[in-house]
Tab-separated table of C-alpha atoms and ligand atoms in Angstrom:
chain	number	residue	atom	x	y	z
A	1346	UNK	CA	12.361	16.779	0.558
A	1347	UNK	CA	8.949	15.441	-0.404
A	1348	UNK	CA	9.435	12.135	1.446
A	1349	UNK	CA	7.544	12.997	4.601
A	1350	UNK	CA	7.562	11.380	8.014
A	1351	UNK	CA	4.866	10.297	10.433
A	1352	UNK	CA	4.109	13.765	11.838
A	1353	UNK	CA	3.053	14.991	8.404
A	1354	UNK	CA	1.213	11.752	7.697
A	1355	UNK	CA	-0.797	12.086	10.908
A	1356	UNK	CA	-1.628	15.643	9.891
A	1357	UNK	CA	-2.748	14.380	6.476
A	1358	UNK	CA	-5.045	11.797	8.131
A	1359	UNK	CA	-6.506	14.409	10.506
A	1360	UNK	CA	-7.317	16.719	7.582
A	1361	UNK	CA	-8.824	13.763	5.694
A	1362	UNK	CA	-11.030	12.884	8.688
A	1363	UNK	CA	-12.277	16.460	8.884
A	1364	UNK	CA	-12.627	16.855	5.132
A	1365	UNK	CA	-14.394	13.539	4.459
A	1366	UNK	CA	-11.773	12.050	2.174
A	1367	UNK	CA	-9.158	9.278	2.437
A	1368	UNK	CA	-5.901	7.945	1.036
A	1369	UNK	CA	-5.432	4.925	-1.123
A	1370	UNK	CA	-2.409	3.005	0.204
A	1371	UNK	CA	-0.657	1.669	-2.860
A	1372	UNK	CA	1.664	-1.338	-2.748
A	1373	UNK	CA	4.963	-1.064	-4.577
A	1374	UNK	CA	7.505	-3.827	-5.273
A	1375	UNK	CA	9.441	-2.300	-8.174
A	1376	UNK	CA	9.828	0.990	-10.000
A	1377	UNK	CA	7.157	0.873	-12.737
A	1378	UNK	CA	4.190	0.869	-10.371
A	1379	UNK	CA	5.767	3.626	-8.303
A	1380	UNK	CA	6.510	5.810	-11.342
A	1381	UNK	CA	2.967	5.389	-12.652
A	1382	UNK	CA	1.564	6.332	-9.241
A	1383	UNK	CA	3.865	9.318	-8.777
A	1384	UNK	CA	2.917	10.743	-12.154
A	1385	UNK	CA	-0.833	10.359	-11.512
A	1386	UNK	CA	-0.684	11.777	-7.988
A	1387	UNK	CA	1.521	14.706	-8.996
A	1388	UNK	CA	-0.844	15.615	-11.818
A	1389	UNK	CA	-3.772	16.115	-9.436
A	1390	UNK	CA	-1.786	17.346	-6.419
A	1391	UNK	CA	-2.692	14.537	-4.103
A	1392	UNK	CA	-0.212	13.318	-1.534
A	1393	UNK	CA	0.900	9.767	-2.248
A	1394	UNK	CA	1.000	6.902	0.237
A	1395	UNK	CA	2.912	3.843	-0.903
A	1396	UNK	CA	3.375	0.564	0.947
A	1397	UNK	CA	6.146	-1.991	1.095
A	1398	UNK	CA	5.221	-5.496	2.218
A	1399	UNK	CA	7.756	-8.020	3.556
A	1400	UNK	CA	7.265	-9.992	0.323
A	1401	UNK	CA	8.039	-6.901	-1.757
A	1402	UNK	CA	11.199	-6.275	0.296
A	1403	UNK	CA	12.238	-9.888	-0.226
A	1404	UNK	CA	11.627	-9.648	-3.975
A	1405	UNK	CA	13.438	-6.314	-4.364
A	1406	UNK	CA	16.411	-7.603	-2.385
A	1407	UNK	CA	16.734	-10.864	-4.307
A	1408	UNK	CA	15.815	-12.729	-1.115
A	1409	UNK	CA	17.501	-10.285	1.274
A	1410	UNK	CA	14.572	-8.477	2.887
A	1411	UNK	CA	16.684	-5.872	4.639
A	1412	UNK	CA	18.542	-4.900	1.466
A	1413	UNK	CA	15.257	-4.862	-0.454
A	1414	UNK	CA	13.576	-2.623	2.111
A	1415	UNK	CA	16.448	-0.141	2.014
A	1416	UNK	CA	16.573	-0.239	-1.792
A	1417	UNK	CA	12.822	0.354	-2.215
A	1418	UNK	CA	12.727	3.113	0.385
A	1419	UNK	CA	15.756	4.875	-1.116
A	1420	UNK	CA	14.378	4.524	-4.655
A	1421	UNK	CA	11.083	6.072	-3.577
A	1422	UNK	CA	12.749	8.845	-1.582
A	1423	UNK	CA	15.223	9.754	-4.333
A	1424	UNK	CA	12.687	9.752	-7.165
A	1425	UNK	CA	10.150	11.657	-5.069
A	1426	UNK	CA	12.674	14.282	-4.006
A	1427	UNK	CA	11.773	16.782	-6.726
A	1428	UNK	CA	8.000	16.197	-6.614
A	1429	UNK	CA	5.577	18.920	-5.554
A	1430	UNK	CA	3.619	16.506	-3.317
A	1431	UNK	CA	4.338	14.655	-0.071
A	1432	UNK	CA	5.203	10.987	-0.499
A	1433	UNK	CA	4.674	8.717	2.495
A	1434	UNK	CA	5.925	5.154	2.925
A	1435	UNK	CA	4.116	2.558	5.036
A	1436	UNK	CA	5.358	-0.899	5.953
A	1437	UNK	CA	2.466	-3.216	5.144
A	1438	UNK	CA	1.727	-6.365	7.180
A	1439	UNK	CA	4.979	-6.719	9.064
A	1440	UNK	CA	4.818	-9.414	11.696
A	1441	UNK	CA	6.649	-10.254	14.880
A	1442	UNK	CA	9.006	-12.389	12.778
A	1443	UNK	CA	10.306	-9.256	11.040
A	1444	UNK	CA	11.610	-7.467	14.121
A	1445	UNK	CA	15.004	-6.847	12.534
A	1446	UNK	CA	13.374	-5.181	9.542
A	1447	UNK	CA	11.194	-3.021	11.761
A	1448	UNK	CA	14.323	-2.096	13.703
A	1449	UNK	CA	16.094	-1.143	10.471
A	1450	UNK	CA	13.145	0.956	9.293
A	1451	UNK	CA	12.956	2.873	12.568
A	1452	UNK	CA	16.688	3.348	13.037
A	1453	UNK	CA	17.232	4.713	9.526
A	1454	UNK	CA	13.844	6.475	9.221
A	1455	UNK	CA	13.066	4.506	6.064
A	1456	UNK	CA	9.310	4.899	6.447
A	1457	UNK	CA	6.508	7.179	7.669
A	1458	UNK	CA	4.446	4.434	9.293
A	1459	UNK	CA	4.586	0.749	10.183
A	1460	UNK	CA	1.766	-1.759	10.217
A	1461	UNK	CA	2.450	-4.468	12.758
A	1462	UNK	CA	0.096	-7.352	12.089
A	1463	UNK	CA	-0.407	-9.621	15.072
A	1464	UNK	CA	-4.107	-10.115	14.361
A	1465	UNK	CA	-3.649	-13.884	14.267
A	1466	UNK	CA	-2.563	-13.880	17.926
A	1467	UNK	CA	-4.794	-13.782	20.989
A	1468	UNK	CA	-6.062	-10.338	22.014
A	1469	UNK	CA	-3.495	-10.000	24.819
A	1470	UNK	CA	-0.598	-11.160	22.647
A	1471	UNK	CA	-1.724	-8.809	19.882
A	1472	UNK	CA	-1.683	-5.949	22.410
A	1473	UNK	CA	1.724	-6.917	23.760
A	1474	UNK	CA	3.379	-7.246	20.328
A	1475	UNK	CA	1.914	-3.988	19.020
A	1476	UNK	CA	2.828	-2.148	22.202
A	1477	UNK	CA	6.437	-3.311	21.890
A	1478	UNK	CA	6.658	-1.858	18.367
A	1479	UNK	CA	4.904	1.324	19.517
A	1480	UNK	CA	7.459	1.746	22.314
A	1481	UNK	CA	10.378	0.994	20.033
A	1482	UNK	CA	9.205	3.662	17.565
A	1483	UNK	CA	8.683	6.275	20.301
A	1484	UNK	CA	10.429	9.523	19.449
A	1485	UNK	CA	10.918	8.584	15.799
A	1486	UNK	CA	7.691	10.185	14.638
A	1487	UNK	CA	6.852	6.973	12.783
A	1488	UNK	CA	3.170	6.063	13.064
A	1489	UNK	CA	2.012	2.582	14.049
A	1490	UNK	CA	-0.922	0.789	12.434
A	1491	UNK	CA	-2.388	-2.241	14.181
A	1492	UNK	CA	-5.083	-4.732	13.210
A	1493	UNK	CA	-7.942	-6.195	15.214
A	1494	UNK	CA	-10.120	-8.922	13.719
A	1495	UNK	CA	-9.235	-11.221	10.858
A	1496	UNK	CA	-9.475	-10.476	7.151
A	1497	UNK	CA	-10.100	-13.425	4.875
A	1498	UNK	CA	-7.781	-14.211	1.968
A	1499	UNK	CA	-4.088	-14.168	1.169
A	1500	UNK	CA	-2.087	-10.991	1.788
A	1501	UNK	CA	1.536	-11.196	0.764
A	1502	UNK	CA	2.715	-14.244	2.710
A	1503	UNK	CA	-0.071	-14.262	5.305
A	1504	UNK	CA	-3.186	-16.353	4.712
A	1505	UNK	CA	-6.421	-16.462	6.655
A	1506	UNK	CA	-9.206	-18.940	5.889
A	1507	UNK	CA	-11.908	-17.103	7.709
A	1508	UNK	CA	-12.901	-13.598	8.626
A	1509	UNK	CA	-13.612	-12.359	12.117
A	1510	UNK	CA	-15.327	-9.002	12.395
A	1511	UNK	CA	-13.776	-6.380	14.645
A	1512	UNK	CA	-15.593	-5.827	17.943
A	1513	UNK	CA	-16.140	-2.090	18.687
A	1514	UNK	CA	-15.676	-2.469	22.451
A	1515	UNK	CA	-12.465	-4.413	21.987
A	1516	UNK	CA	-11.263	-1.771	19.522
A	1517	UNK	CA	-11.317	0.919	22.204
A	1518	UNK	CA	-9.439	-1.231	24.706
A	1519	UNK	CA	-7.003	-2.265	21.983
A	1520	UNK	CA	-6.121	1.301	21.024
A	1521	UNK	CA	-5.929	2.434	24.651
A	1522	UNK	CA	-3.497	-0.357	25.492
A	1523	UNK	CA	-1.376	-0.322	22.325
A	1524	UNK	CA	-1.453	3.485	21.885
A	1525	UNK	CA	-1.348	2.860	18.162
A	1526	UNK	CA	-2.053	5.641	15.660
A	1527	UNK	CA	-4.169	3.722	13.117
A	1528	UNK	CA	-6.502	0.748	13.380
A	1529	UNK	CA	-7.127	-1.750	10.590
A	1530	UNK	CA	-10.561	-3.277	11.015
A	1531	UNK	CA	-12.276	-6.330	9.602
A	1532	UNK	CA	-15.697	-5.393	8.237
A	1533	UNK	CA	-16.162	-7.857	5.386
A	1534	UNK	CA	-13.482	-7.103	2.808
A	1535	UNK	CA	-11.134	-9.827	1.571
A	1536	UNK	CA	-7.468	-9.830	0.657
A	1537	UNK	CA	-6.652	-10.812	-2.933
A	1538	UNK	CA	-9.142	-11.034	-5.783
A	1539	UNK	CA	-12.615	-10.352	-4.427
A	1540	UNK	CA	-15.909	-9.219	-5.902
A	1541	UNK	CA	-17.406	-6.208	-4.177
A	1542	UNK	CA	-20.956	-7.119	-5.181
A	1543	UNK	CA	-20.794	-10.416	-3.268
A	1544	UNK	CA	-19.086	-9.132	-0.119
A	1545	UNK	CA	-21.081	-8.716	3.071
A	1546	UNK	CA	-19.673	-5.260	3.791
A	1547	UNK	CA	-20.489	-3.923	7.232
A	1548	UNK	CA	-20.421	-0.152	6.809
A	1549	UNK	CA	-22.501	0.104	9.983
A	1550	UNK	CA	-19.792	-1.715	11.918
A	1551	UNK	CA	-17.104	0.715	10.704
A	1552	UNK	CA	-19.302	3.580	11.900
A	1553	UNK	CA	-19.841	1.929	15.298
A	1554	UNK	CA	-16.119	1.359	15.753
A	1555	UNK	CA	-15.404	5.006	14.886
A	1556	UNK	CA	-18.148	6.219	17.242
A	1557	UNK	CA	-17.028	4.028	20.151
A	1558	UNK	CA	-13.443	5.256	19.700
A	1559	UNK	CA	-14.695	8.850	19.668
A	1560	UNK	CA	-16.707	8.246	22.838
A	1561	UNK	CA	-13.436	7.110	24.378
A	1562	UNK	CA	-11.727	10.332	23.281
A	1563	UNK	CA	-9.844	8.636	20.437
A	1564	UNK	CA	-9.744	10.013	16.880
A	1565	UNK	CA	-7.943	6.953	15.511
A	1566	UNK	CA	-8.113	6.851	11.701
A	1567	UNK	CA	-9.489	3.494	10.511
A	1568	UNK	CA	-7.908	1.385	7.774
A	1569	UNK	CA	-9.558	-0.963	5.294
A	1570	UNK	CA	-7.478	-3.825	3.916
A	1571	UNK	CA	-8.493	-5.903	0.912
A	1572	UNK	CA	-10.037	-2.946	-0.918
A	1573	UNK	CA	-9.088	-3.940	-4.460
A	1574	UNK	CA	-12.457	-5.385	-5.492
A	1575	UNK	CA	-14.658	-2.694	-3.961
A	1576	UNK	CA	-17.149	-0.741	-6.059
A	1577	UNK	CA	-16.872	3.081	-6.029
A	1578	UNK	CA	-20.058	3.459	-3.967
A	1579	UNK	CA	-18.721	0.963	-1.419
A	1580	UNK	CA	-15.492	2.958	-1.143
A	1581	UNK	CA	-17.428	6.172	-0.615
A	1582	UNK	CA	-19.654	4.593	2.032
A	1583	UNK	CA	-16.589	3.381	3.922
A	1584	UNK	CA	-14.896	6.795	3.739
A	1585	UNK	CA	-18.055	8.399	5.087
A	1586	UNK	CA	-17.873	6.109	8.106
A	1587	UNK	CA	-14.382	6.545	9.483
A	1588	UNK	CA	-12.098	4.887	6.928
A	1589	UNK	CA	-9.067	7.106	6.137
A	1590	UNK	CA	-6.801	4.585	4.401
A	1591	UNK	CA	-7.723	1.909	1.850
A	1592	UNK	CA	-5.116	-0.658	0.885
A	1593	UNK	CA	-4.692	-1.447	-2.811
A	1594	UNK	CA	-2.273	-4.124	-3.957
A	1595	UNK	CA	-4.062	-6.753	-6.056
A	1596	UNK	CA	-5.585	-4.099	-8.305
A	1597	UNK	CA	-2.177	-2.809	-9.396
A	1598	UNK	CA	-0.841	-6.331	-9.814
A	1599	UNK	CA	-3.657	-6.967	-12.278
A	1600	UNK	CA	-3.142	-3.676	-14.133
A	1601	UNK	CA	0.578	-4.429	-14.384
A	1602	UNK	CA	-0.056	-7.882	-15.826
A	1603	UNK	CA	-2.782	-6.643	-18.125
A	1604	UNK	CA	-0.684	-3.781	-19.563
A	1605	UNK	CA	2.319	-6.052	-20.157
A	1606	UNK	CA	0.116	-8.762	-21.661
A	1607	UNK	CA	-1.566	-6.379	-24.094
A	1608	UNK	CA	1.720	-4.759	-25.076
A	1609	UNK	CA	3.431	-8.060	-25.874
A	1610	UNK	CA	0.399	-9.453	-27.634
A	1611	UNK	CA	0.262	-6.399	-29.873
A	1612	UNK	CA	3.989	-6.379	-30.601
A	1613	UNK	CA	4.713	-10.116	-30.649
A	1614	UNK	CA	5.766	-9.960	-34.317
A	1615	UNK	CA	8.562	-7.522	-33.465
A	1616	UNK	CA	9.984	-9.816	-30.779
A	1617	UNK	CA	9.214	-13.467	-31.692
A	1618	UNK	CA	10.834	-14.723	-34.943
A	1619	UNK	CA	8.396	-15.776	-37.679
A	1620	UNK	CA	8.061	-19.410	-38.788
A	1621	UNK	CA	11.098	-20.580	-40.731
A	1622	UNK	CA	13.570	-18.333	-38.908
A	1623	UNK	CA	15.923	-20.180	-36.581
A	1624	UNK	CA	15.293	-19.181	-32.942
A	1625	UNK	CA	18.833	-17.915	-32.366
A	1626	UNK	CA	18.549	-15.998	-29.102
A	1627	UNK	CA	22.174	-16.565	-28.125
A	1628	UNK	CA	23.561	-14.784	-31.219
A	1629	UNK	CA	20.665	-12.356	-31.425
A	1630	UNK	CA	19.760	-13.624	-34.908
A	1631	UNK	CA	23.173	-12.600	-36.339
A	1632	UNK	CA	22.908	-15.197	-39.101
A	1633	UNK	CA	19.355	-14.391	-40.136
A	1634	UNK	CA	17.846	-11.696	-42.377
A	1635	UNK	CA	15.176	-11.205	-39.707
A	1636	UNK	CA	15.930	-9.072	-36.643
A	1637	UNK	CA	13.881	-8.344	-33.552
A	1638	UNK	CA	12.874	-4.716	-33.108
A	1639	UNK	CA	14.768	-3.077	-30.236
A	1640	UNK	CA	12.227	-0.273	-30.024
A	1641	UNK	CA	9.739	-2.953	-28.872
A	1642	UNK	CA	11.779	-5.397	-26.785
A	1643	UNK	CA	13.640	-2.789	-24.726
A	1644	UNK	CA	12.072	-3.330	-21.250
A	1645	UNK	CA	11.753	0.422	-20.832
A	1646	UNK	CA	9.150	0.449	-23.614
A	1647	UNK	CA	6.801	-2.059	-21.968
A	1648	UNK	CA	7.656	-0.286	-18.705
A	1649	UNK	CA	6.182	2.938	-20.074
A	1650	UNK	CA	2.978	1.081	-20.998
A	1651	UNK	CA	2.777	-0.373	-17.498
A	1652	UNK	CA	3.364	3.039	-15.927
A	1653	UNK	CA	0.632	4.668	-17.967
A	1654	UNK	CA	-1.798	1.802	-17.198
A	1655	UNK	CA	-1.085	2.183	-13.473
A	1656	UNK	CA	-1.419	5.976	-13.772
A	1657	UNK	CA	-4.818	5.747	-15.450
A	1658	UNK	CA	-6.247	3.474	-12.737
A	1659	UNK	CA	-4.595	5.506	-9.969
A	1660	UNK	CA	-6.309	8.644	-11.311
A	1661	UNK	CA	-9.698	6.918	-10.934
A	1662	UNK	CA	-8.861	5.704	-7.451
A	1663	UNK	CA	-7.738	9.178	-6.359
A	1664	UNK	CA	-11.180	10.420	-7.413
A	1665	UNK	CA	-12.820	7.694	-5.311
A	1666	UNK	CA	-10.671	8.591	-2.311
A	1667	UNK	CA	-11.220	12.327	-2.792
A	1668	UNK	CA	-7.588	13.237	-2.092
A	1669	UNK	CA	-6.966	15.298	-5.258
A	1670	UNK	CA	-5.872	18.877	-4.640
A	1671	UNK	CA	-5.289	18.209	-0.944
A	1672	UNK	CA	-1.490	17.991	-0.872
A	1673	UNK	CA	0.156	19.256	2.300
A	1674	UNK	CA	3.355	20.050	0.474
A	1675	UNK	CA	2.904	23.768	-0.178
A	1676	UNK	CA	1.359	24.187	3.275
A	1677	UNK	CA	4.272	22.506	5.006
A	1678	UNK	CA	7.108	24.738	6.147
A	1679	UNK	CA	9.502	21.949	6.985
A	1680	UNK	CA	8.590	18.532	5.721
A	1681	UNK	CA	11.836	16.744	6.471
B	1147	ZN	ZN1	-3.895	-6.168	4.334
């Protein structure tokens, strides 16, 4: 049973904090990205953390978020079942408007952790909303991630025009009152396409937040959203200063698009009829001497290219995070 719950995930974060490494949190909306990730992570014996956003659930369910969430979680759990690593599932950026989905995830243990994002609300409302989810998840083992501060950019269906850095003093009060397990902080990253070299990254602020939490007796792992455009040295600096989880979504979206684009560009002649051939899609060119090449237009073929593109980038990102060889799986007696 390599799909592992929150207890194992918390253990993985604790070991990462002590060992000076982190986990990339990889967004998944369909099977190709997941399969590419699973292959890369298995190869180097790193545990794998995947994330499902409300938008991904909506897409996978053809508009029905609840069906999509169940389908994605079950797909991940079933495919991961024979893997020699632990696979964790996080709900990414769920808001107060998705209470029924959060309820579903907790009731059916569809996930290992839930991020409740009420960072747009006032401090007190943020506390109240997060605490409600924390209380609802009590006894389930599911971890709760909360966010304090605002991260610029567009994440899934949530947009923020400006950034607001996380205040270290507020962070302590926030964690004490919400009793959350993980804290997403705003220290200068941006959601979406960003350029690491132009970001005003506040590594010092991450360190201060971690230190203030520690002074308050809290070992809360910190989370960095909007990590897709970061340079390797920026990632390493963040990991050295309390960050245990780095969210990656945009990067895989680009790799997916790039792999598909290159594949179809290279094999266009096998799929698009040449000049002079009638474009008879309906009859699959039954009346023409020319035929498209099934070994190129079968979606599983481009799917393989996408998976290997995702796998290659994931392998690099695992190196940045330092999680290779650290799987809990063989060390875990019961991982159910
Ligand atoms: Zn985010």
